[in-house]
Tab-separated table of C-alpha atoms in Angstrom:
chain	number	residue	atom	x	y	z
A	1	MET	CA	44.112	-34.969	6.131
A	2	SER	CA	42.259	-35.552	2.852
A	3	ILE	CA	41.843	-32.782	0.299
A	4	VAL	CA	38.119	-32.588	1.137
A	5	GLU	CA	38.952	-32.108	4.825
A	6	ARG	CA	41.540	-29.457	3.945
A	7	VAL	CA	39.032	-27.551	1.829
A	8	LEU	CA	36.334	-27.595	4.500
A	9	ALA	CA	38.862	-26.599	7.173
A	10	TRP	CA	39.955	-23.672	4.985
A	11	PHE	CA	36.368	-22.465	4.598
A	12	SER	CA	35.727	-22.778	8.327
A	13	GLU	CA	38.485	-20.211	8.918
A	14	GLN	CA	36.936	-17.540	6.672
A	15	ASP	CA	35.042	-14.607	8.129
A	16	THR	CA	31.719	-15.033	6.338
A	17	ALA	CA	28.758	-17.424	6.528
A	18	ILE	CA	29.596	-20.538	4.459
A	19	TYR	CA	27.533	-23.692	4.020
A	20	LEU	CA	28.175	-26.977	2.295
A	21	VAL	CA	25.002	-27.553	0.278
A	22	GLY	CA	23.175	-29.774	-2.171
A	23	GLY	CA	24.463	-33.073	-3.449
A	24	SER	CA	27.652	-32.724	-1.413
A	25	VAL	CA	25.696	-33.063	1.840
A	26	ARG	CA	23.522	-35.811	0.380
A	27	ASP	CA	26.554	-37.834	-0.688
A	28	GLN	CA	28.275	-37.322	2.664
A	29	ILE	CA	25.250	-38.819	4.419
A	30	LEU	CA	25.073	-41.713	1.959
A	31	GLY	CA	28.796	-42.393	2.377
A	32	ARG	CA	29.547	-41.801	-1.309
A	33	GLU	CA	32.947	-40.537	-2.412
A	34	LEU	CA	32.972	-36.786	-3.008
A	35	TYR	CA	34.285	-35.558	-6.355
A	36	ASP	CA	32.761	-32.104	-6.084
A	37	LEU	CA	31.786	-29.719	-3.322
A	38	ASP	CA	29.109	-27.030	-3.527
A	39	LEU	CA	29.392	-24.105	-1.146
A	40	ALA	CA	26.807	-21.350	-0.655
A	41	VAL	CA	28.130	-18.179	0.954
A	42	SER	CA	26.839	-14.836	2.135
A	43	GLY	CA	29.689	-13.021	0.412
A	44	ASP	CA	31.442	-13.098	-2.945
A	45	GLY	CA	31.867	-16.649	-4.210
A	46	LEU	CA	34.334	-15.497	-6.867
A	47	ASP	CA	36.730	-14.048	-4.336
A	48	LEU	CA	36.549	-17.075	-2.050
A	49	ALA	CA	37.109	-19.534	-4.900
A	50	ARG	CA	40.080	-17.506	-6.127
A	51	ARG	CA	41.678	-17.365	-2.687
A	52	LEU	CA	41.042	-21.085	-2.128
A	53	ALA	CA	42.856	-21.882	-5.367
A	54	ASN	CA	45.763	-19.633	-4.419
A	55	ASP	CA	46.119	-21.078	-0.914
A	56	LEU	CA	45.750	-24.767	-1.835
A	57	GLY	CA	47.492	-24.697	-5.192
A	58	GLY	CA	44.506	-25.229	-7.467
A	59	ALA	CA	43.120	-23.753	-10.662
A	60	TYR	CA	40.484	-21.021	-10.540
A	61	TYR	CA	37.700	-20.274	-13.039
A	62	PRO	CA	34.912	-17.662	-12.821
A	63	LEU	CA	31.751	-19.623	-13.640
A	64	ASP	CA	29.186	-16.839	-13.402
A	65	GLU	CA	30.460	-13.381	-12.545
A	66	GLU	CA	26.952	-11.888	-12.474
A	67	ARG	CA	25.840	-14.373	-9.800
A	68	GLY	CA	29.181	-14.403	-7.996
A	69	THR	CA	30.007	-18.051	-8.687
A	70	GLY	CA	33.577	-19.303	-8.911
A	71	ARG	CA	35.167	-22.727	-9.344
A	72	THR	CA	38.368	-24.163	-7.919
A	73	ILE	CA	39.814	-27.428	-9.240
A	74	LEU	CA	42.161	-29.338	-6.950
A	75	SER	CA	43.966	-32.631	-7.309
A	76	LYS	CA	42.673	-35.501	-5.162
A	77	SER	CA	45.184	-38.012	-6.496
A	78	GLN	CA	47.155	-38.672	-9.643
A	79	ASP	CA	44.013	-39.336	-11.690
A	80	LYS	CA	41.200	-37.758	-9.658
A	81	ARG	CA	40.131	-34.160	-9.241
A	82	LEU	CA	38.004	-32.323	-6.706
A	83	ILE	CA	35.800	-29.576	-8.105
A	84	VAL	CA	34.759	-26.880	-5.624
A	85	ASP	CA	31.993	-24.480	-6.673
A	86	VAL	CA	31.426	-21.424	-4.504
A	87	ALA	CA	28.321	-19.300	-5.049
A	88	GLY	CA	26.678	-16.398	-3.283
A	89	PHE	CA	23.248	-17.034	-1.805
A	90	ARG	CA	20.481	-16.969	-4.396
A	91	GLY	CA	17.059	-15.471	-3.885
A	92	SER	CA	14.600	-12.922	-5.188
A	93	GLY	CA	12.653	-10.115	-3.601
A	94	PRO	CA	13.482	-6.948	-1.719
A	95	SER	CA	15.347	-8.698	1.111
A	96	ALA	CA	18.910	-9.950	0.865
A	97	PRO	CA	19.210	-13.630	-0.147
A	98	THR	CA	19.742	-16.105	2.676
A	99	LEU	CA	20.517	-19.779	3.009
A	100	ALA	CA	16.770	-20.448	3.221
A	101	THR	CA	16.008	-18.605	-0.026
A	102	ASP	CA	18.920	-20.375	-1.698
A	103	LEU	CA	17.803	-23.875	-0.705
A	104	ALA	CA	14.228	-23.117	-1.771
A	105	LEU	CA	15.456	-22.619	-5.350
A	106	ARG	CA	17.062	-26.062	-5.607
A	107	ASP	CA	15.551	-29.014	-7.430
A	108	PHE	CA	14.805	-31.972	-5.161
A	109	THR	CA	14.497	-32.266	-1.415
A	110	VAL	CA	17.485	-34.601	-1.078
A	111	ASN	CA	19.582	-31.912	-2.805
A	112	ALA	CA	18.361	-29.102	-0.546
A	113	LEU	CA	20.334	-30.036	2.564
A	114	ALA	CA	23.062	-27.879	4.095
A	115	ARG	CA	25.787	-27.967	6.714
A	116	ASN	CA	27.500	-24.983	8.286
A	117	VAL	CA	31.222	-25.566	7.712
A	118	ARG	CA	31.805	-24.477	11.310
A	119	ALA	CA	29.225	-26.938	12.676
A	120	PRO	CA	29.327	-29.860	10.225
A	121	GLN	CA	27.592	-32.309	12.575
A	122	GLU	CA	24.240	-30.541	12.137
A	123	VAL	CA	22.223	-30.994	8.948
A	124	ILE	CA	20.013	-28.055	8.004
A	125	ASP	CA	16.833	-29.411	6.424
A	126	TYR	CA	13.996	-27.042	5.528
A	127	HIS	CA	12.255	-29.367	3.056
A	128	ASN	CA	12.183	-32.816	4.712
A	129	GLY	CA	15.093	-33.962	2.581
A	130	LEU	CA	16.408	-36.283	5.285
A	131	ALA	CA	13.124	-38.187	5.362
A	132	ASP	CA	13.193	-38.555	1.570
A	133	LEU	CA	16.836	-39.608	1.722
A	134	GLU	CA	15.928	-42.346	4.179
A	135	ALA	CA	12.973	-43.352	1.989
A	136	HIS	CA	15.193	-43.346	-1.145
A	137	CYS	CA	12.837	-40.939	-2.863
A	138	ILE	CA	13.385	-38.127	-5.404
A	139	ARG	CA	10.778	-35.473	-4.537
A	140	PRO	CA	10.523	-31.921	-5.953
A	141	ILE	CA	11.060	-28.807	-3.872
A	142	SER	CA	8.203	-27.045	-5.677
A	143	GLN	CA	5.796	-27.354	-8.585
A	144	GLU	CA	7.977	-25.090	-10.715
A	145	ILE	CA	11.351	-26.802	-10.577
A	146	ILE	CA	11.214	-28.496	-13.999
A	147	ARG	CA	9.367	-25.610	-15.613
A	148	ASN	CA	12.203	-23.343	-14.442
A	149	ASP	CA	14.844	-25.715	-15.836
A	150	PRO	CA	13.586	-28.655	-17.952
A	151	LEU	CA	17.005	-30.344	-17.738
A	152	ARG	CA	15.978	-31.345	-14.225
A	153	ALA	CA	13.691	-33.945	-15.808
A	154	LEU	CA	16.777	-35.817	-17.018
A	155	ARG	CA	18.606	-35.143	-13.773
A	156	ALA	CA	15.792	-36.742	-11.769
A	157	VAL	CA	15.981	-39.954	-13.807
A	158	ARG	CA	19.771	-39.991	-13.690
A	159	GLN	CA	20.006	-39.450	-9.930
A	160	ALA	CA	17.315	-42.054	-9.259
A	161	ALA	CA	19.337	-44.577	-11.271
A	162	GLU	CA	22.687	-43.659	-9.717
A	163	MET	CA	21.411	-43.943	-6.143
A	164	ASP	CA	18.766	-46.645	-6.726
A	165	PHE	CA	16.064	-44.224	-5.607
A	166	ALA	CA	12.430	-44.011	-6.718
A	167	LEU	CA	10.761	-41.016	-8.314
A	168	ALA	CA	7.952	-39.665	-6.170
A	169	PRO	CA	4.564	-39.585	-7.968
A	170	GLU	CA	4.647	-35.784	-7.995
A	171	THR	CA	8.101	-35.867	-9.599
A	172	GLU	CA	6.805	-38.080	-12.384
A	173	GLU	CA	3.798	-35.797	-12.818
A	174	LEU	CA	6.013	-32.726	-13.205
A	175	ILE	CA	8.280	-34.508	-15.684
A	176	ARG	CA	5.285	-35.479	-17.813
A	177	ARG	CA	3.921	-31.932	-17.599
A	178	ASP	CA	7.059	-29.865	-18.097
A	179	GLY	CA	9.652	-32.311	-19.447
A	180	PRO	CA	8.744	-31.804	-23.133
A	181	ALA	CA	10.340	-28.348	-22.861
A	182	LEU	CA	13.670	-30.218	-22.981
A	183	ALA	CA	13.409	-29.633	-26.716
A	184	GLN	CA	14.280	-25.974	-26.037
A	185	VAL	CA	17.283	-26.704	-23.772
A	186	SER	CA	20.736	-26.283	-25.306
A	187	GLY	CA	22.032	-29.415	-26.973
A	188	GLU	CA	25.272	-29.301	-24.970
A	189	ARG	CA	23.458	-29.465	-21.622
A	190	VAL	CA	21.197	-32.295	-22.761
A	191	ARG	CA	24.161	-34.189	-24.246
A	192	ASP	CA	26.132	-34.020	-20.997
A	193	GLU	CA	23.219	-35.232	-18.880
A	194	LEU	CA	22.320	-37.997	-21.327
A	195	ALA	CA	25.946	-39.175	-21.371
A	196	ARG	CA	25.824	-39.551	-17.595
A	197	ILE	CA	22.593	-41.540	-17.884
A	198	LEU	CA	24.120	-43.909	-20.432
A	199	ALA	CA	27.470	-44.391	-18.664
A	200	PRO	CA	26.628	-46.800	-15.816
A	201	HIS	CA	25.270	-50.331	-15.983
A	202	GLY	CA	21.476	-50.162	-16.043
A	203	ALA	CA	21.231	-47.549	-18.784
A	204	ALA	CA	18.512	-49.564	-20.523
A	205	THR	CA	16.255	-49.198	-17.492
A	206	SER	CA	16.767	-45.430	-17.576
A	207	LEU	CA	15.956	-45.311	-21.298
A	208	TYR	CA	12.738	-47.213	-20.672
A	209	ARG	CA	11.958	-44.782	-17.858
A	210	LEU	CA	12.579	-41.754	-20.074
A	211	ASP	CA	10.253	-43.185	-22.706
A	212	ASP	CA	7.567	-44.014	-20.158
A	213	LEU	CA	7.738	-40.422	-18.893
A	214	GLY	CA	7.317	-39.128	-22.434
A	215	ILE	CA	10.668	-37.379	-22.844
A	216	LEU	CA	12.947	-39.852	-24.631
A	217	THR	CA	11.922	-38.636	-28.071
A	218	ASN	CA	12.018	-35.018	-26.934
A	219	ILE	CA	15.785	-35.344	-26.647
A	220	LEU	CA	16.190	-37.918	-29.441
A	221	PRO	CA	13.387	-36.950	-31.869
A	222	GLU	CA	14.682	-39.303	-34.552
A	223	LEU	CA	13.373	-42.195	-32.475
A	224	GLU	CA	9.709	-41.202	-32.668
A	225	SER	CA	9.284	-42.503	-36.218
A	226	LEU	CA	10.507	-45.903	-34.986
A	227	ARG	CA	7.784	-46.257	-32.373
A	228	SER	CA	5.181	-47.770	-34.683
A	229	LEU	CA	7.524	-49.030	-37.399
A	230	ALA	CA	6.839	-52.743	-37.773
A	231	GLN	CA	9.472	-55.314	-38.734
A	232	PRO	CA	9.143	-58.503	-40.785
A	233	LEU	CA	9.297	-61.898	-39.130
A	234	PRO	CA	11.026	-63.261	-37.140
A	235	HIS	CA	10.989	-59.870	-35.408
A	236	HIS	CA	7.896	-59.220	-33.342
A	237	LEU	CA	8.541	-55.769	-31.843
A	238	PRO	CA	8.333	-52.338	-33.469
A	239	VAL	CA	11.769	-50.849	-34.123
A	240	LEU	CA	11.886	-48.548	-31.066
A	241	ALA	CA	10.904	-51.302	-28.643
A	242	HIS	CA	13.353	-53.635	-30.416
A	243	SER	CA	16.170	-51.070	-30.056
A	244	LEU	CA	15.545	-50.598	-26.344
A	245	GLN	CA	15.428	-54.354	-25.866
A	246	ALA	CA	18.745	-54.634	-27.728
A	247	VAL	CA	20.368	-52.196	-25.280
A	248	ASN	CA	19.005	-54.230	-22.384
A	249	THR	CA	20.291	-57.497	-23.852
A	250	LEU	CA	23.708	-56.013	-24.576
A	251	GLU	CA	24.007	-54.993	-20.931
A	252	LEU	CA	23.132	-58.526	-19.862
A	253	VAL	CA	25.781	-59.941	-22.192
A	254	LEU	CA	28.415	-57.540	-20.864
A	255	GLU	CA	27.417	-58.488	-17.327
A	256	GLN	CA	27.872	-62.163	-18.242
A	257	ILE	CA	31.316	-61.506	-19.758
A	258	ASN	CA	32.498	-59.433	-16.818
A	259	HIS	CA	31.056	-61.820	-14.211
A	260	PRO	CA	31.099	-65.311	-15.737
A	261	GLU	CA	30.547	-66.871	-12.313
A	262	SER	CA	26.967	-65.514	-12.360
A	263	PRO	CA	25.246	-66.980	-15.442
A	264	VAL	CA	22.654	-64.784	-17.136
A	265	ALA	CA	19.897	-66.753	-18.843
A	266	ASP	CA	19.555	-66.594	-22.637
A	267	THR	CA	22.755	-64.609	-23.225
A	268	GLN	CA	25.570	-67.144	-23.443
A	269	HIS	CA	25.031	-67.735	-27.175
A	270	LEU	CA	25.571	-64.011	-27.848
A	271	ILE	CA	28.904	-63.731	-26.077
A	272	PRO	CA	31.182	-64.857	-28.965
A	273	SER	CA	29.827	-62.127	-31.255
A	274	ILE	CA	30.121	-59.434	-28.574
A	275	ARG	CA	33.541	-60.249	-27.138
A	276	PRO	CA	35.569	-58.792	-30.108
A	277	LEU	CA	33.827	-55.446	-29.539
A	278	LEU	CA	34.919	-55.079	-25.924
A	279	PRO	CA	38.149	-53.137	-26.658
A	280	PHE	CA	35.972	-50.433	-28.180
A	281	ALA	CA	33.534	-50.173	-25.281
A	282	PRO	CA	33.625	-46.901	-23.303
């Protein structure tokens, strides 16, 4: 039994309502490897996370005591970890929070799916997330999702790139409207999300997308002065466009080096100057 199966079996034996939610369900359906699990519960997430760590030999951390959110970190293998976040249902109003109120506060429809750990075959879908998953589309839960947390503008671009999904027109509209508030988000949160955008192959496409959506220079304001800065011949692009093109070309060169059997046009002459830098690549 895998560590993921052991964790879900452990939760299924507890005496409270527990649901696997969010990206965990999405990735299960897509057949992606799970490195983290998100659980929403009707009880105290701190207590459940602590007991899970004790029973399965993991490490426990209280993430948010006010919201009852705890984290357990377990070993998947010698060099891989499984992060399990357990949180009480979220919601506002006079009534007690429920799974429905919790899912309504999430960001995109494909991340608002749930499975009861005692009935994992059934997918709970209040927001047509399954249809958007099949259509490979990132669509917002509501008009307020990015206004409530501007970091979701970056997350939308990153998840679209990771899964080869498209941004729905309304998602792009909300990013253009509310994304500039990224300037007020903590630098640490922006840094972590940007690092994930830059990590995989295809980062240049994401950078172009961020600029097209009007938020690249909100998170990297130093770049704005380069937008209209002309260069002398033989250069023909302003400095910002030139820099983005350089990232794109570098990715093509690295692709050529890593897969020499698939020639990439107009890059072979650059390979000798790039190859000595490879030991320093992330």
